JSON list of C-alpha atoms in Angstrom, two decimals:
[
{"chain": "A", "resi": 1, "resn": "MET", "atom": "CA", "xyz": [12.20, 6.64, -4.46]},
{"chain": "A", "resi": 2, "resn": "ASP", "atom": "CA", "xyz": [15.59, 5.29, -3.43]},
{"chain": "A", "resi": 3, "resn": "ARG", "atom": "CA", "xyz": [16.49, 4.53, -7.04]},
{"chain": "A", "resi": 4, "resn": "ALA", "atom": "CA", "xyz": [15.48, 8.03, -8.10]},
{"chain": "A", "resi": 5, "resn": "LYS", "atom": "CA", "xyz": [17.64, 9.54, -5.37]},
{"chain": "A", "resi": 6, "resn": "GLU", "atom": "CA", "xyz": [20.59, 7.36, -6.41]},
{"chain": "A", "resi": 7, "resn": "THR", "atom": "CA", "xyz": [20.20, 8.59, -9.98]},
{"chain": "A", "resi": 8, "resn": "ILE", "atom": "CA", "xyz": [20.10, 12.20, -8.78]},
{"chain": "A", "resi": 9, "resn": "ALA", "atom": "CA", "xyz": [23.22, 11.67, -6.67]},
{"chain": "A", "resi": 10, "resn": "ARG", "atom": "CA", "xyz": [25.04, 10.21, -9.68]},
{"chain": "A", "resi": 11, "resn": "GLY", "atom": "CA", "xyz": [23.93, 13.22, -11.74]},
{"chain": "A", "resi": 12, "resn": "PHE", "atom": "CA", "xyz": [25.72, 15.42, -9.22]},
{"chain": "A", "resi": 13, "resn": "ARG", "atom": "CA", "xyz": [28.74, 13.08, -9.41]},
{"chain": "A", "resi": 14, "resn": "GLY", "atom": "CA", "xyz": [28.20, 12.06, -5.80]},
{"chain": "A", "resi": 15, "resn": "VAL", "atom": "CA", "xyz": [28.96, 15.53, -4.42]},
{"chain": "A", "resi": 16, "resn": "LYS", "atom": "CA", "xyz": [26.59, 15.54, -1.44]},
{"chain": "A", "resi": 17, "resn": "LYS", "atom": "CA", "xyz": [26.76, 19.28, -0.91]},
{"chain": "A", "resi": 18, "resn": "GLN", "atom": "CA", "xyz": [25.32, 19.81, -4.39]},
{"chain": "A", "resi": 19, "resn": "TYR", "atom": "CA", "xyz": [22.34, 17.48, -4.07]},
{"chain": "A", "resi": 20, "resn": "GLU", "atom": "CA", "xyz": [21.43, 17.53, -0.37]},
{"chain": "A", "resi": 21, "resn": "LYS", "atom": "CA", "xyz": [19.04, 20.51, -0.80]},
{"chain": "A", "resi": 22, "resn": "VAL", "atom": "CA", "xyz": [17.27, 18.61, -3.60]},
{"chain": "A", "resi": 23, "resn": "PHE", "atom": "CA", "xyz": [16.94, 15.59, -1.28]},
{"chain": "A", "resi": 24, "resn": "GLU", "atom": "CA", "xyz": [15.44, 17.78, 1.45]},
{"chain": "A", "resi": 25, "resn": "ILE", "atom": "CA", "xyz": [12.75, 18.98, -0.97]},
{"chain": "A", "resi": 26, "resn": "ILE", "atom": "CA", "xyz": [12.06, 15.43, -2.17]},
{"chain": "A", "resi": 27, "resn": "ASP", "atom": "CA", "xyz": [11.88, 14.07, 1.38]},
{"chain": "A", "resi": 28, "resn": "ALA", "atom": "CA", "xyz": [9.48, 16.80, 2.52]},
{"chain": "A", "resi": 29, "resn": "ARG", "atom": "CA", "xyz": [7.12, 16.26, -0.41]},
{"chain": "A", "resi": 30, "resn": "TRP", "atom": "CA", "xyz": [7.39, 12.49, -0.30]},
{"chain": "A", "resi": 31, "resn": "SER", "atom": "CA", "xyz": [6.67, 12.39, 3.43]},
{"chain": "A", "resi": 32, "resn": "ASP", "atom": "CA", "xyz": [3.65, 14.64, 2.96]},
{"chain": "A", "resi": 33, "resn": "GLN", "atom": "CA", "xyz": [2.23, 12.32, 0.29]},
{"chain": "A", "resi": 34, "resn": "LEU", "atom": "CA", "xyz": [2.74, 9.21, 2.42]},
{"chain": "A", "resi": 35, "resn": "HIS", "atom": "CA", "xyz": [0.48, 10.49, 5.17]},
{"chain": "A", "resi": 36, "resn": "ARG", "atom": "CA", "xyz": [-2.72, 10.76, 3.13]},
{"chain": "A", "resi": 37, "resn": "PRO", "atom": "CA", "xyz": [-5.85, 8.60, 3.30]},
{"chain": "A", "resi": 38, "resn": "LEU", "atom": "CA", "xyz": [-5.62, 7.56, -0.36]},
{"chain": "A", "resi": 39, "resn": "HIS", "atom": "CA", "xyz": [-2.04, 6.34, 0.06]},
{"chain": "A", "resi": 40, "resn": "ALA", "atom": "CA", "xyz": [-3.05, 4.42, 3.19]},
{"chain": "A", "resi": 41, "resn": "ALA", "atom": "CA", "xyz": [-5.91, 2.73, 1.34]},
{"chain": "A", "resi": 42, "resn": "GLY", "atom": "CA", "xyz": [-3.55, 1.83, -1.49]},
{"chain": "A", "resi": 43, "resn": "HIS", "atom": "CA", "xyz": [-1.12, 0.31, 1.00]},
{"chain": "A", "resi": 44, "resn": "VAL", "atom": "CA", "xyz": [-3.84, -1.70, 2.73]},
{"chain": "A", "resi": 45, "resn": "LEU", "atom": "CA", "xyz": [-5.37, -2.91, -0.54]},
{"chain": "A", "resi": 46, "resn": "ASN", "atom": "CA", "xyz": [-2.07, -3.86, -2.18]},
{"chain": "A", "resi": 47, "resn": "PRO", "atom": "CA", "xyz": [-1.70, -7.53, -1.15]},
{"chain": "A", "resi": 48, "resn": "GLY", "atom": "CA", "xyz": [2.08, -7.53, -1.58]},
{"chain": "A", "resi": 49, "resn": "LEU", "atom": "CA", "xyz": [2.54, -4.55, 0.73]},
{"chain": "A", "resi": 50, "resn": "TYR", "atom": "CA", "xyz": [-0.22, -5.39, 3.21]},
{"chain": "A", "resi": 51, "resn": "TYR", "atom": "CA", "xyz": [0.62, -9.04, 3.92]},
{"chain": "A", "resi": 52, "resn": "LYS", "atom": "CA", "xyz": [4.37, -8.37, 4.06]},
{"chain": "A", "resi": 53, "resn": "ALA", "atom": "CA", "xyz": [3.87, -5.57, 6.61]},
{"chain": "A", "resi": 54, "resn": "GLN", "atom": "CA", "xyz": [1.47, -7.78, 8.55]},
{"chain": "A", "resi": 55, "resn": "GLU", "atom": "CA", "xyz": [3.99, -10.64, 8.68]},
{"chain": "A", "resi": 56, "resn": "GLU", "atom": "CA", "xyz": [6.81, -8.31, 9.72]},
{"chain": "A", "resi": 57, "resn": "GLY", "atom": "CA", "xyz": [4.64, -6.60, 12.33]},
{"chain": "A", "resi": 58, "resn": "THR", "atom": "CA", "xyz": [5.25, -3.19, 10.74]},
{"chain": "A", "resi": 59, "resn": "LEU", "atom": "CA", "xyz": [1.65, -2.37, 9.90]},
{"chain": "A", "resi": 60, "resn": "LEU", "atom": "CA", "xyz": [0.86, 0.91, 11.63]},
{"chain": "A", "resi": 61, "resn": "GLN", "atom": "CA", "xyz": [-2.44, 1.33, 13.46]},
{"chain": "A", "resi": 62, "resn": "SER", "atom": "CA", "xyz": [-2.72, 4.85, 12.02]},
{"chain": "A", "resi": 63, "resn": "LEU", "atom": "CA", "xyz": [-2.96, 3.27, 8.57]},
{"chain": "A", "resi": 64, "resn": "TRP", "atom": "CA", "xyz": [-6.43, 1.98, 9.46]},
{"chain": "A", "resi": 65, "resn": "THR", "atom": "CA", "xyz": [-7.68, 5.40, 10.49]},
{"chain": "A", "resi": 66, "resn": "GLU", "atom": "CA", "xyz": [-6.58, 6.80, 7.13]},
{"chain": "A", "resi": 67, "resn": "TYR", "atom": "CA", "xyz": [-7.99, 3.77, 5.28]},
{"chain": "A", "resi": 68, "resn": "TYR", "atom": "CA", "xyz": [-11.45, 4.31, 6.80]},
{"chain": "A", "resi": 69, "resn": "THR", "atom": "CA", "xyz": [-11.23, 8.04, 6.10]},
{"chain": "A", "resi": 70, "resn": "CYS", "atom": "CA", "xyz": [-10.58, 7.21, 2.44]},
{"chain": "A", "resi": 71, "resn": "VAL", "atom": "CA", "xyz": [-13.49, 4.75, 2.33]},
{"chain": "A", "resi": 72, "resn": "GLU", "atom": "CA", "xyz": [-15.85, 7.37, 3.75]},
{"chain": "A", "resi": 73, "resn": "LYS", "atom": "CA", "xyz": [-14.70, 10.00, 1.26]},
{"chain": "A", "resi": 74, "resn": "MET", "atom": "CA", "xyz": [-14.69, 7.81, -1.83]},
{"chain": "A", "resi": 75, "resn": "ILE", "atom": "CA", "xyz": [-17.75, 5.67, -1.15]},
{"chain": "A", "resi": 76, "resn": "PRO", "atom": "CA", "xyz": [-20.72, 7.77, -0.08]},
{"chain": "A", "resi": 77, "resn": "ASN", "atom": "CA", "xyz": [-23.08, 4.77, -0.03]},
{"chain": "A", "resi": 78, "resn": "THR", "atom": "CA", "xyz": [-23.16, 3.58, 3.60]},
{"chain": "A", "resi": 79, "resn": "THR", "atom": "CA", "xyz": [-24.45, 0.14, 2.60]},
{"chain": "A", "resi": 80, "resn": "ILE", "atom": "CA", "xyz": [-21.30, -0.43, 0.53]},
{"chain": "A", "resi": 81, "resn": "GLN", "atom": "CA", "xyz": [-19.14, 1.00, 3.34]},
{"chain": "A", "resi": 82, "resn": "ASP", "atom": "CA", "xyz": [-20.73, -1.50, 5.74]},
{"chain": "A", "resi": 83, "resn": "LEU", "atom": "CA", "xyz": [-20.11, -4.34, 3.29]},
{"chain": "A", "resi": 84, "resn": "LEU", "atom": "CA", "xyz": [-16.43, -3.38, 3.10]},
{"chain": "A", "resi": 85, "resn": "VAL", "atom": "CA", "xyz": [-16.19, -3.35, 6.89]},
{"chain": "A", "resi": 86, "resn": "THR", "atom": "CA", "xyz": [-17.88, -6.76, 7.03]},
{"chain": "A", "resi": 87, "resn": "GLU", "atom": "CA", "xyz": [-15.57, -8.32, 4.41]},
{"chain": "A", "resi": 88, "resn": "LEU", "atom": "CA", "xyz": [-12.31, -6.71, 5.56]},
{"chain": "A", "resi": 89, "resn": "PRO", "atom": "CA", "xyz": [-11.55, -9.35, 8.24]},
{"chain": "A", "resi": 90, "resn": "ARG", "atom": "CA", "xyz": [-11.49, -12.03, 5.51]},
{"chain": "A", "resi": 91, "resn": "TYR", "atom": "CA", "xyz": [-8.88, -10.02, 3.62]},
{"chain": "A", "resi": 92, "resn": "LYS", "atom": "CA", "xyz": [-6.88, -9.26, 6.78]},
{"chain": "A", "resi": 93, "resn": "MET", "atom": "CA", "xyz": [-6.76, -12.95, 7.74]},
{"chain": "A", "resi": 94, "resn": "ALA", "atom": "CA", "xyz": [-6.15, -14.16, 4.15]},
{"chain": "A", "resi": 95, "resn": "ASP", "atom": "CA", "xyz": [-9.35, -16.19, 4.39]},
{"chain": "A", "resi": 96, "resn": "GLY", "atom": "CA", "xyz": [-11.04, -17.86, 1.42]},
{"chain": "A", "resi": 97, "resn": "LEU", "atom": "CA", "xyz": [-9.76, -16.74, -1.97]},
{"chain": "A", "resi": 98, "resn": "PHE", "atom": "CA", "xyz": [-7.24, -14.39, -0.36]},
{"chain": "A", "resi": 99, "resn": "GLY", "atom": "CA", "xyz": [-5.40, -17.33, 1.20]},
{"chain": "A", "resi": 100, "resn": "CYS", "atom": "CA", "xyz": [-5.31, -19.85, -1.65]},
{"chain": "A", "resi": 101, "resn": "GLY", "atom": "CA", "xyz": [-2.00, -20.78, -3.24]},
{"chain": "A", "resi": 102, "resn": "PRO", "atom": "CA", "xyz": [-2.25, -18.83, -6.50]},
{"chain": "A", "resi": 103, "resn": "ALA", "atom": "CA", "xyz": [-3.44, -15.68, -4.69]},
{"chain": "A", "resi": 104, "resn": "LYS", "atom": "CA", "xyz": [-0.58, -15.92, -2.18]},
{"chain": "A", "resi": 105, "resn": "ARG", "atom": "CA", "xyz": [2.01, -16.38, -4.93]},
{"chain": "A", "resi": 106, "resn": "ALA", "atom": "CA", "xyz": [0.54, -13.47, -6.89]},
{"chain": "A", "resi": 107, "resn": "ARG", "atom": "CA", "xyz": [0.95, -11.02, -4.00]},
{"chain": "A", "resi": 108, "resn": "ASP", "atom": "CA", "xyz": [4.44, -9.97, -5.04]},
{"chain": "A", "resi": 109, "resn": "THR", "atom": "CA", "xyz": [4.38, -10.83, -8.72]},
{"chain": "A", "resi": 110, "resn": "ARG", "atom": "CA", "xyz": [1.16, -9.33, -10.04]},
{"chain": "A", "resi": 111, "resn": "SER", "atom": "CA", "xyz": [-0.14, -5.82, -10.13]},
{"chain": "A", "resi": 112, "resn": "PRO", "atom": "CA", "xyz": [-2.90, -5.34, -7.54]},
{"chain": "A", "resi": 113, "resn": "VAL", "atom": "CA", "xyz": [-5.15, -4.37, -10.46]},
{"chain": "A", "resi": 114, "resn": "LYS", "atom": "CA", "xyz": [-4.57, -7.80, -12.03]},
{"chain": "A", "resi": 115, "resn": "TYR", "atom": "CA", "xyz": [-4.68, -9.72, -8.74]},
{"chain": "A", "resi": 116, "resn": "GLN", "atom": "CA", "xyz": [-6.01, -13.20, -9.51]},
{"chain": "A", "resi": 117, "resn": "THR", "atom": "CA", "xyz": [-8.61, -15.20, -7.62]},
{"chain": "A", "resi": 118, "resn": "CYS", "atom": "CA", "xyz": [-8.66, -18.96, -7.24]},
{"chain": "A", "resi": 119, "resn": "LYS", "atom": "CA", "xyz": [-11.19, -20.19, -9.76]},
{"chain": "A", "resi": 120, "resn": "SER", "atom": "CA", "xyz": [-11.13, -23.71, -8.29]},
{"chain": "A", "resi": 121, "resn": "LEU", "atom": "CA", "xyz": [-12.73, -22.60, -5.02]},
{"chain": "A", "resi": 122, "resn": "PRO", "atom": "CA", "xyz": [-16.51, -22.29, -4.67]}
]
């Protein structure tokens, strides 16, 4: 979003008075989108974002409330919900495959969709 705003500012030749109203609109909409359960789940399940925030101590507790709200809405099967709750501590602690070398290195270099597992582990 910062790069987009920089491009907009350049488009207005850096004249703040001309683009500040546009920034207000962007900020209001962007902020509204950030505080949604789906966005929270995406943040939690993106290894690059999650583990970095965890290391920096910037992971908000409210993120978990929104994550669980998303799980309940998107996964109606309570057995699968319970499985996710059971397995989540392994992810949170980078246990097993989540903590192996290739998986750790892939956190910031691979798309979460293409996130690799360690095939050498049982």
